[in-house]
Amino acid sequence: MTVSDIRSAPNTFAALRDQLTDAAVAFAGEPGAAGDILAGIVDDVDRALSERLEIFPVCHHSPASGLAMVRRLREKQPSVIYMELCEDMRPLLDELRNCRLPVALQAFATDTVGFPADWAPLSVVAPITESSAEYQAIAYALDTPGVELVLVDRSTDHVFQWAPQETPPEDVPADGEQPDDDGLHGAAVGIEIGDLRPRFAELEEHLLHHGKVRHWSEWWDQYVEQPLADADYDTYRQVMVLIGSLFRRLRRGSTAEDENRERYMWTRMREHLSANAIDPARALYICGAAHAASPVEQFGIDSNAPFEISPRSATTWHYGLIPSSHSAIEAQFGLAGGAVSIAAATWAKGLRRGKLQPFELEGQPGAKKRVKKLPLPAESEAEVADQLSGFLSRPPVLDPLDEAELLEWSVDIVRLARRNGYLASTADAIAIFETSILLAGLRNRARPTPYDFQDAAVTCIEKDRVPGRRDVRRLCEILLGGDRIGQVGYAALPPLARDVLDRLEPLGLDLSKRTLQRALLDLKSTPDLRPCSDLLWLLRRLLPQDALRPIMGSRGLGETSIQESWDIGLGKHQRSLVELGYEGVSVEQVLEQRLRRSVTAPDATAAIALAAVEDALVYLGSARLAAELGNRAVELLSAERTVDDAPVVLRRIRLLLNYFRSTEGGLPTWCERFVTTGYAHYCTLLPTAFTTDETGPAQVAAMLGFLFGMENLALSLGCDHTQLELSVLQSHPESPAKIALLWAARFQLGMLTMPELRTRCDAMLTNPLVLPTVPHYISGFIQAIDPAPALKPFVVELLSKAFGTLPDTVLLPWLPKLITTLKDQTADLIPGLVREAGRTFPGALPAVDAFIPPWSDELTAATPQLVAVSGGPVSELLAIHPATTDALAGLLGIDGAWHEAGPTGNREVTDLLDRFPATAVALADQLRSSPARN
């Protein structure tokens, strides 16, 4: 459907249309596609300007749009303003007066319904700066009595409804050098009014090449912003619609989403106009230039074409304001570094030059108090005249004020450079001034732009190194306004954020500052700060790690600090604190909800549930919640079919068991169920874990650590030891490390004696085919130290025999493998092995020569015969029942025979009591007369 089929346009631009068509014929030899495009954009301009509802085309964060908006609002004084912005963000606009710009409107959803699960959390932001046209319209509408502001764009829910389901909506790709957005917007989807950037790579490359610019922001500033800064309103409208139509017609890809937005907006405006009987002449429609002349059949307030708006999903959206900055906006929308700062400088210059008074919200922090002028009478609407022909054919005019401004910049940048360590002088200021004009001439520019000034400053001042933290390009950005960072006021924060600030007030810090602040808490002398400490640890768990950093003090199960020191940067991470407020009314509620979600998520595991139990005890002190999460951990453990998390499970359940044993209530019921379930679960999976390649030695060692370390508790709760024995007997590993773990398990169960184990390892050291795998065997034995601590001396013995008997030709090849294997798999067990070696070997150097290893045959031969032990009740008991002692000696590898008991031991004590009986008699009388005796 063509434009003429929808609404016939007047012939205001007939001459320009004919002129562009002739140019296309002269260029291509025939009208063709180029003629159709040029004629079409003229028709779009004609159509947009002939609409009864006045359309104001804008570009996001454009100073030219902001200046034109100020002029038009003071001239027209509309009573209704329709704005292209998500309609469900309207309540947030009233909170802008409590903020310092730039800030961003945000819609946030954590629990998504009807959207792909990997999209969560959903976040949409719409940043606003003081120089943006939409802020000027907002300030005018909110502070002018009788003016209604209506947002007509699709809701944030429809932003994701209309997005392709295959991949989530992505941010605009970066352009040029992108500064770090400091995490102010996060991974949110950016919404802007007027995305005037050609989505046609060849066109953009052509414009940048012939415009002699480096990036799109520079091209836009030179060819659009500067010419339109002082243009009249009609010229501004026609040029913006022309550019928007051109980029729209040359766009590659689908335009379905943009067309749905246009249908949505025109439907909403017609509904509001008819429902409130509003005269279109007193209304103003602010939209992106690309949407000003839409080909959809719903375009115009006289259209009757229906459009069915789909209902919103069941997703619950939360709304708030988050801080923004120039660099965050540049990173969000693919602008060059410093583009928004340059736009702010252009805005301030335009206000001074045109002697304009911008609109500002009353009571806004940082806003200057201005005397309100009486509203001017609205001018009568005049017939639209062709301003495009003259504007497109008129050469740019050099403004003499720019020369004075350039001279001021040149002097100021030299002064700023000298403060930052550069050896700059007055000659450099002159060189910068002349170089800026030279660069502008080489680039066919009538006057130097801030980008020319930046290049000239870098050329004339920057040397081979940067003496300070900032280079010259960064200094230029600071000179032109810097990276202005906004802040959300206390009254505009969600209840949770305000509650956090109120509870941390006893610290005596200004938490709105973006710098790190040090807080010292002496909890022993000032116990009133204990609630602040608890809240800080809780926020540490919920917020990014840089927001709160403990310098001194720790928090764990059963652990409290006497003194703490914190680096607090809540002001810098205000966005995270605001988004935390979308999840609940208090931080305790948010953590409780997150813990419950973590254990019920599809990817939840027993290890995650045990971590949630620990967090519930450490940060919330809730035994009820810990029991609920612990019962869930039992369910997850019994449902697991792999043992990948066995080391984490073992570490966390040991910590929890030790904690509960130190409490008055003892072990809770869920802990007992977890131990019994884990014992049976790991016994069942142990044979498979030994043989499968997907399970590593660390997981098998953790399973054995669970089974052996908690066997006494499990047996007392009703488990069967036979199940563990059968599981070990059914295990037949093939990898060396797992074979060593199996030998350790059999040794721990008494199925393998120490002499037998020593014989196997000695045979392994003498077998040349097995020697290359010795490092893996050693790794397995070291990992077996956890489930079988009695193997520590044997591991020391094995390592000593290997290094003492094997030749260098064998040791040197597998020594690197041994080191890397131990470092990767048993790094946490090496310190205990070193301590055992320290107890085994002599500590002094002279004793090394005479040292005989405990496992040496020489030591066995030199061992003196045991002397006869003295008689007594213990000796008599062991002699009467020798089976237990014989079994223990066999298990320890001790060979020996029983000796006859000698006479009873020394009689010195009994003789002493016989000679001096008074003390014993007095003690006996005292015990007989004591009322507490049994």
CSV table of C-alpha atoms in Angstrom, one decimal, residues 447-808:
chain,number,residue,atom,x,y,z
A,447,ARG,CA,33.8,25.4,11.6
A,448,PRO,CA,35.7,23.2,14.0
A,449,THR,CA,33.6,20.8,16.0
A,450,PRO,CA,34.4,19.4,19.5
A,451,TYR,CA,35.7,16.3,17.7
A,452,ASP,CA,38.2,18.4,15.7
A,453,PHE,CA,39.2,20.1,19.0
A,454,GLN,CA,39.8,16.7,20.6
A,455,ASP,CA,42.0,15.5,17.8
A,456,ALA,CA,44.0,18.7,17.8
A,457,ALA,CA,44.5,18.6,21.5
A,458,VAL,CA,45.7,15.0,21.3
A,459,THR,CA,48.1,15.9,18.4
A,460,CYS,CA,49.6,18.9,20.2
A,461,ILE,CA,49.8,17.8,23.8
A,462,GLU,CA,49.9,14.0,24.0
A,463,LYS,CA,53.4,12.7,24.0
A,464,ASP,CA,54.8,9.2,24.2
A,465,ARG,CA,53.4,8.5,27.6
A,466,VAL,CA,50.6,9.7,29.9
A,467,PRO,CA,52.1,11.2,33.0
A,468,GLY,CA,48.9,10.9,35.1
A,469,ARG,CA,45.8,8.8,35.2
A,470,ARG,CA,44.0,10.6,32.4
A,471,ASP,CA,45.0,11.0,28.8
A,472,VAL,CA,44.3,14.1,26.8
A,473,ARG,CA,41.1,12.7,25.2
A,474,ARG,CA,39.7,12.1,28.6
A,475,LEU,CA,40.7,15.6,29.7
A,476,CYS,CA,38.8,17.0,26.7
A,477,GLU,CA,35.7,15.1,27.8
A,478,ILE,CA,36.1,16.6,31.3
A,479,LEU,CA,36.5,20.1,29.8
A,480,LEU,CA,33.3,19.7,27.8
A,481,GLY,CA,31.2,18.6,30.7
A,482,GLY,CA,32.6,15.2,31.8
A,483,ASP,CA,30.7,12.1,32.7
A,484,ARG,CA,27.7,13.5,34.6
A,485,ILE,CA,26.2,10.8,36.9
A,486,GLY,CA,22.7,11.0,38.2
A,487,GLN,CA,21.2,10.0,41.5
A,488,VAL,CA,17.8,8.9,42.6
A,489,GLY,CA,16.6,10.8,45.6
A,490,TYR,CA,15.5,9.2,48.9
A,491,ALA,CA,11.8,9.9,48.3
A,492,ALA,CA,11.9,8.2,44.9
A,493,LEU,CA,13.6,5.0,46.2
A,494,PRO,CA,11.5,1.8,46.8
A,495,PRO,CA,10.6,1.0,50.5
A,496,LEU,CA,13.4,-1.6,50.8
A,497,ALA,CA,16.1,0.9,49.8
A,498,ARG,CA,14.8,3.5,52.2
A,499,ASP,CA,14.7,0.9,55.0
A,500,VAL,CA,18.3,0.0,54.3
A,501,LEU,CA,19.4,3.6,54.5
A,502,ASP,CA,17.4,4.2,57.7
A,503,ARG,CA,18.9,1.1,59.4
A,504,LEU,CA,22.4,2.0,58.5
A,505,GLU,CA,22.0,5.6,59.7
A,506,PRO,CA,23.8,4.9,63.1
A,507,LEU,CA,27.0,4.5,61.1
A,508,GLY,CA,27.0,8.2,60.6
A,509,LEU,CA,27.9,8.0,56.9
A,510,ASP,CA,26.5,9.7,53.8
A,511,LEU,CA,25.5,6.7,51.9
A,512,SER,CA,24.4,8.7,48.8
A,513,LYS,CA,28.0,9.4,47.9
A,514,ARG,CA,29.5,7.4,45.1
A,515,THR,CA,32.9,7.1,46.7
A,516,LEU,CA,34.0,4.3,49.0
A,517,GLN,CA,33.5,5.1,52.7
A,518,ARG,CA,35.2,3.3,55.6
A,519,ALA,CA,33.0,2.2,58.5
A,520,LEU,CA,34.6,1.0,61.8
A,521,LEU,CA,32.4,-1.0,64.1
A,522,ASP,CA,33.6,-1.8,67.6
A,523,LEU,CA,30.8,-4.3,68.5
A,524,LYS,CA,32.2,-5.0,72.0
A,525,SER,CA,32.1,-1.4,73.3
A,526,THR,CA,29.1,-0.3,71.1
A,527,PRO,CA,26.8,-3.3,70.9
A,528,ASP,CA,24.1,-1.1,69.5
A,529,LEU,CA,25.9,-1.4,66.1
A,530,ARG,CA,25.3,-5.1,66.0
A,531,PRO,CA,22.1,-4.7,63.9
A,532,CYS,CA,24.1,-2.6,61.4
A,533,SER,CA,26.7,-5.4,61.2
A,534,ASP,CA,24.0,-8.0,60.5
A,535,LEU,CA,22.5,-5.8,57.8
A,536,LEU,CA,25.9,-5.2,56.2
A,537,TRP,CA,26.6,-9.0,56.0
A,538,LEU,CA,23.1,-9.6,54.6
A,539,LEU,CA,23.6,-6.9,51.9
A,540,ARG,CA,27.0,-8.4,51.2
A,541,ARG,CA,25.2,-11.6,50.3
A,542,LEU,CA,22.6,-9.9,48.1
A,543,LEU,CA,24.5,-7.1,46.4
A,544,PRO,CA,27.5,-7.1,44.0
A,545,GLN,CA,30.8,-7.8,45.8
A,546,ASP,CA,32.1,-4.2,45.1
A,547,ALA,CA,29.1,-2.6,46.9
A,548,LEU,CA,30.3,-3.8,50.4
A,549,ARG,CA,33.7,-5.1,51.2
A,550,PRO,CA,34.7,-6.3,54.6
A,551,ILE,CA,38.2,-5.3,55.5
A,552,MET,CA,38.2,-6.8,59.0
A,553,GLY,CA,35.8,-9.3,60.5
A,554,SER,CA,34.0,-12.4,59.2
A,555,ARG,CA,30.7,-14.1,59.5
A,556,GLY,CA,30.1,-17.9,59.5
A,557,LEU,CA,28.2,-20.6,61.3
A,558,GLY,CA,28.5,-19.9,65.0
A,559,GLU,CA,31.0,-17.2,64.3
A,560,THR,CA,30.7,-13.5,65.2
A,561,SER,CA,33.2,-10.7,65.1
A,562,ILE,CA,34.2,-8.3,67.9
A,563,GLN,CA,35.4,-5.6,65.6
A,564,GLU,CA,34.7,-5.0,61.9
A,565,SER,CA,35.8,-2.6,59.2
A,566,TRP,CA,33.9,-2.1,56.0
A,567,ASP,CA,34.3,-0.3,52.7
A,568,ILE,CA,30.8,0.8,51.7
A,569,GLY,CA,29.9,2.0,48.2
A,570,LEU,CA,26.1,1.8,48.2
A,571,GLY,CA,25.9,5.1,46.3
A,572,LYS,CA,27.8,3.7,43.4
A,573,HIS,CA,25.6,0.6,43.3
A,574,GLN,CA,22.3,2.4,43.7
A,575,ARG,CA,20.8,0.5,40.8
A,576,SER,CA,21.4,-2.9,42.4
A,577,LEU,CA,19.8,-1.6,45.6
A,578,VAL,CA,16.8,-0.3,43.7
A,579,GLU,CA,16.4,-3.6,41.9
A,580,LEU,CA,16.6,-5.4,45.2
A,581,GLY,CA,13.5,-3.3,46.2
A,582,TYR,CA,11.5,-4.9,43.4
A,583,GLU,CA,11.8,-8.3,45.0
A,584,GLY,CA,10.4,-7.5,48.5
A,585,VAL,CA,9.8,-5.0,51.3
A,586,SER,CA,12.9,-6.0,53.3
A,587,VAL,CA,16.3,-7.5,52.6
A,588,GLU,CA,15.4,-10.5,54.9
A,589,GLN,CA,12.3,-11.2,52.9
A,590,VAL,CA,14.3,-11.0,49.6
A,591,LEU,CA,17.0,-13.4,50.9
A,592,GLU,CA,14.3,-15.8,52.1
A,593,GLN,CA,12.6,-15.8,48.7
A,594,ARG,CA,15.8,-16.3,46.9
A,595,LEU,CA,16.8,-19.2,49.0
A,596,ARG,CA,13.4,-20.9,48.5
A,597,ARG,CA,13.7,-20.3,44.7
A,598,SER,CA,17.2,-21.7,44.6
A,599,VAL,CA,16.1,-25.0,46.1
A,600,THR,CA,13.0,-25.3,43.9
A,601,ALA,CA,14.7,-24.4,40.6
A,602,PRO,CA,15.0,-27.0,37.9
A,603,ASP,CA,18.7,-27.1,38.3
A,604,ALA,CA,18.7,-27.3,42.1
A,605,THR,CA,21.0,-29.9,43.7
A,606,ALA,CA,21.7,-31.1,47.2
A,607,ALA,CA,24.8,-28.9,47.4
A,608,ILE,CA,22.8,-25.8,46.5
A,609,ALA,CA,20.2,-26.7,49.1
A,610,LEU,CA,22.9,-27.2,51.8
A,611,ALA,CA,24.4,-23.8,50.9
A,612,ALA,CA,20.9,-22.3,51.3
A,613,VAL,CA,20.6,-23.9,54.7
A,614,GLU,CA,23.9,-22.4,55.7
A,615,ASP,CA,22.8,-18.9,54.5
A,616,ALA,CA,19.5,-19.2,56.4
A,617,LEU,CA,21.4,-19.9,59.6
A,618,VAL,CA,24.2,-17.4,59.1
A,619,TYR,CA,22.2,-14.4,57.8
A,620,LEU,CA,18.7,-15.0,59.0
A,621,GLY,CA,19.2,-17.1,62.1
A,622,SER,CA,16.0,-19.0,61.2
A,623,ALA,CA,15.9,-22.6,62.3
A,624,ARG,CA,12.4,-23.0,60.8
A,625,LEU,CA,13.6,-22.0,57.3
A,626,ALA,CA,16.8,-24.1,57.7
A,627,ALA,CA,14.7,-27.1,58.5
A,628,GLU,CA,12.5,-26.5,55.4
A,629,LEU,CA,15.5,-26.1,53.2
A,630,GLY,CA,17.2,-29.1,54.8
A,631,ASN,CA,14.2,-31.4,54.1
A,632,ARG,CA,14.4,-30.2,50.5
A,633,ALA,CA,18.1,-31.1,50.5
A,634,VAL,CA,17.2,-34.7,51.5
A,635,GLU,CA,14.8,-34.9,48.6
A,636,LEU,CA,17.3,-33.6,46.1
A,637,LEU,CA,20.0,-35.9,47.3
A,638,SER,CA,17.8,-39.0,47.0
A,639,ALA,CA,16.8,-37.9,43.4
A,640,GLU,CA,20.4,-37.3,42.1
A,641,ARG,CA,21.8,-39.8,39.7
A,642,THR,CA,25.3,-38.4,39.6
A,643,VAL,CA,27.9,-37.7,42.3
A,644,ASP,CA,29.5,-34.6,40.7
A,645,ASP,CA,28.7,-32.5,43.8
A,646,ALA,CA,29.9,-35.0,46.3
A,647,PRO,CA,32.9,-33.0,47.5
A,648,VAL,CA,30.7,-29.9,48.1
A,649,VAL,CA,28.0,-32.0,49.8
A,650,LEU,CA,30.6,-33.6,52.1
A,651,ARG,CA,32.2,-30.2,53.0
A,652,ARG,CA,28.9,-28.5,53.7
A,653,ILE,CA,27.2,-31.4,55.7
A,654,ARG,CA,30.3,-31.7,57.9
A,655,LEU,CA,30.2,-28.0,58.7
A,656,LEU,CA,26.5,-28.2,59.5
A,657,LEU,CA,26.8,-31.3,61.6
A,658,ASN,CA,29.6,-29.7,63.6
A,659,TYR,CA,27.5,-26.6,64.1
A,660,PHE,CA,24.4,-28.4,65.2
A,661,ARG,CA,26.4,-30.6,67.6
A,662,SER,CA,27.6,-27.5,69.4
A,663,THR,CA,24.1,-26.1,69.8
A,664,GLU,CA,21.7,-26.9,72.7
A,665,GLY,CA,19.1,-28.6,70.5
A,666,GLY,CA,21.6,-31.0,68.9
A,667,LEU,CA,21.1,-32.5,65.5
A,668,PRO,CA,17.8,-31.7,63.8
A,669,THR,CA,15.7,-34.4,62.3
A,670,TRP,CA,16.5,-33.4,58.7
A,671,CYS,CA,20.3,-33.9,59.4
A,672,GLU,CA,19.7,-37.4,60.6
A,673,ARG,CA,17.6,-38.1,57.5
A,674,PHE,CA,20.3,-36.6,55.3
A,675,VAL,CA,23.0,-38.8,56.8
A,676,THR,CA,21.0,-42.0,56.4
A,677,THR,CA,19.8,-41.1,52.9
A,678,GLY,CA,23.3,-40.2,51.9
A,679,TYR,CA,24.8,-43.4,53.3
A,680,ALA,CA,22.4,-45.5,51.3
A,681,HIS,CA,22.6,-43.3,48.3
A,682,TYR,CA,26.4,-43.3,48.0
A,683,CYS,CA,26.6,-47.0,48.8
A,684,THR,CA,24.3,-47.6,45.8
A,685,LEU,CA,26.3,-45.4,43.5
A,686,LEU,CA,29.8,-46.3,44.6
A,687,PRO,CA,30.4,-49.3,42.3
A,688,THR,CA,29.3,-47.2,39.3
A,689,ALA,CA,31.4,-44.2,40.3
A,690,PHE,CA,34.5,-46.4,40.5
A,691,THR,CA,34.1,-47.6,37.0
A,692,THR,CA,32.6,-44.7,35.0
A,693,ASP,CA,35.0,-42.2,33.4
A,694,GLU,CA,32.7,-39.2,34.0
A,695,THR,CA,33.3,-39.5,37.7
A,696,GLY,CA,36.7,-38.3,38.9
A,697,PRO,CA,38.8,-39.5,41.8
A,698,ALA,CA,37.9,-36.4,43.8
A,699,GLN,CA,34.2,-37.4,43.7
A,700,VAL,CA,35.0,-41.0,44.7
A,701,ALA,CA,37.1,-39.8,47.6
A,702,ALA,CA,34.3,-37.5,48.7
A,703,MET,CA,31.8,-40.4,48.6
A,704,LEU,CA,34.2,-42.6,50.7
A,705,GLY,CA,34.7,-39.6,53.1
A,706,PHE,CA,31.0,-39.4,53.6
A,707,LEU,CA,30.6,-43.1,54.1
A,708,PHE,CA,33.5,-43.6,56.5
A,709,GLY,CA,33.3,-40.3,58.2
A,710,MET,CA,29.6,-40.5,59.1
A,711,GLU,CA,29.4,-44.3,59.4
A,712,ASN,CA,29.1,-44.2,63.2
A,713,LEU,CA,26.2,-41.8,63.1
A,714,ALA,CA,24.5,-43.6,60.2
A,715,LEU,CA,24.8,-47.0,62.0
A,716,SER,CA,23.3,-45.5,65.1
A,717,LEU,CA,20.4,-44.3,63.0
A,718,GLY,CA,19.7,-47.7,61.6
A,719,CYS,CA,21.9,-48.1,58.5
A,720,ASP,CA,23.5,-51.5,57.7
A,721,HIS,CA,27.3,-51.8,57.6
A,722,THR,CA,27.0,-54.8,55.3
A,723,GLN,CA,25.7,-52.5,52.6
A,724,LEU,CA,29.1,-50.6,52.5
A,725,GLU,CA,31.1,-53.8,52.5
A,726,LEU,CA,29.1,-55.2,49.6
A,727,SER,CA,29.4,-51.9,47.7
A,728,VAL,CA,33.2,-52.0,48.0
A,729,LEU,CA,33.4,-55.6,47.0
A,730,GLN,CA,31.4,-54.9,43.9
A,731,SER,CA,33.7,-52.1,42.8
A,732,HIS,CA,36.3,-52.9,40.1
A,733,PRO,CA,38.0,-49.7,38.9
A,734,GLU,CA,40.6,-49.5,36.1
A,735,SER,CA,42.2,-46.1,36.5
A,736,PRO,CA,45.2,-46.0,38.8
A,737,ALA,CA,43.9,-43.2,41.1
A,738,LYS,CA,40.6,-45.1,41.7
A,739,ILE,CA,42.5,-48.4,42.3
A,740,ALA,CA,44.4,-46.6,45.0
A,741,LEU,CA,41.1,-45.4,46.5
A,742,LEU,CA,39.7,-48.9,46.4
A,743,TRP,CA,42.7,-50.3,48.2
A,744,ALA,CA,42.4,-47.5,50.9
A,745,ALA,CA,38.7,-48.4,51.3
A,746,ARG,CA,39.4,-52.1,51.7
A,747,PHE,CA,42.2,-51.2,54.2
A,748,GLN,CA,39.7,-49.1,56.2
A,749,LEU,CA,37.2,-51.9,56.2
A,750,GLY,CA,39.8,-54.5,57.3
A,751,MET,CA,39.7,-56.4,54.0
A,752,LEU,CA,43.3,-55.5,53.3
A,753,THR,CA,46.1,-55.5,55.9
A,754,MET,CA,48.9,-53.1,56.0
A,755,PRO,CA,51.5,-55.8,55.0
A,756,GLU,CA,49.4,-56.7,52.0
A,757,LEU,CA,49.1,-53.1,51.0
A,758,ARG,CA,52.8,-52.6,51.4
A,759,THR,CA,53.5,-55.6,49.3
A,760,ARG,CA,51.3,-54.4,46.5
A,761,CYS,CA,52.9,-51.0,46.4
A,762,ASP,CA,56.4,-52.4,46.6
A,763,ALA,CA,55.6,-54.6,43.6
A,764,MET,CA,54.2,-51.6,41.8
A,765,LEU,CA,57.6,-49.7,42.3
A,766,THR,CA,59.5,-52.6,40.9
A,767,ASN,CA,57.4,-53.1,37.8
A,768,PRO,CA,58.7,-51.0,34.9
A,769,LEU,CA,55.3,-51.1,33.1
A,770,VAL,CA,53.5,-49.6,36.1
A,771,LEU,CA,56.1,-46.9,36.9
A,772,PRO,CA,54.6,-44.2,34.6
A,773,THR,CA,51.3,-44.4,36.4
A,774,VAL,CA,52.8,-44.1,39.9
A,775,PRO,CA,51.9,-40.4,40.2
A,776,HIS,CA,48.2,-41.3,39.7
A,777,TYR,CA,48.4,-44.0,42.3
A,778,ILE,CA,50.0,-41.5,44.7
A,779,SER,CA,47.3,-39.0,44.0
A,780,GLY,CA,44.7,-41.6,44.8
A,781,PHE,CA,46.4,-42.5,48.1
A,782,ILE,CA,46.7,-38.8,49.1
A,783,GLN,CA,43.0,-38.3,48.3
A,784,ALA,CA,42.2,-41.3,50.4
A,785,ILE,CA,43.7,-39.6,53.5
A,786,ASP,CA,40.4,-37.9,54.0
A,787,PRO,CA,38.3,-41.1,54.3
A,788,ALA,CA,41.2,-43.1,55.8
A,789,PRO,CA,43.4,-40.8,58.0
A,790,ALA,CA,45.4,-43.9,59.2
A,791,LEU,CA,47.1,-43.9,55.7
A,792,LYS,CA,49.1,-40.8,56.3
A,793,PRO,CA,52.2,-42.6,57.5
A,794,PHE,CA,51.9,-45.1,54.7
A,795,VAL,CA,51.7,-42.3,52.0
A,796,VAL,CA,54.9,-40.8,53.5
A,797,GLU,CA,56.4,-44.2,53.4
A,798,LEU,CA,55.4,-44.7,49.7
A,799,LEU,CA,56.8,-41.4,48.6
A,800,SER,CA,60.0,-42.0,50.5
A,801,LYS,CA,60.5,-45.4,48.9
A,802,ALA,CA,59.8,-44.0,45.5
A,803,PHE,CA,62.3,-41.2,45.8
A,804,GLY,CA,64.8,-43.3,47.7
A,805,THR,CA,64.9,-46.4,45.4
A,806,LEU,CA,64.0,-45.3,41.9
A,807,PRO,CA,66.8,-44.1,39.7
A,808,ASP,CA,66.8,-40.5,38.2
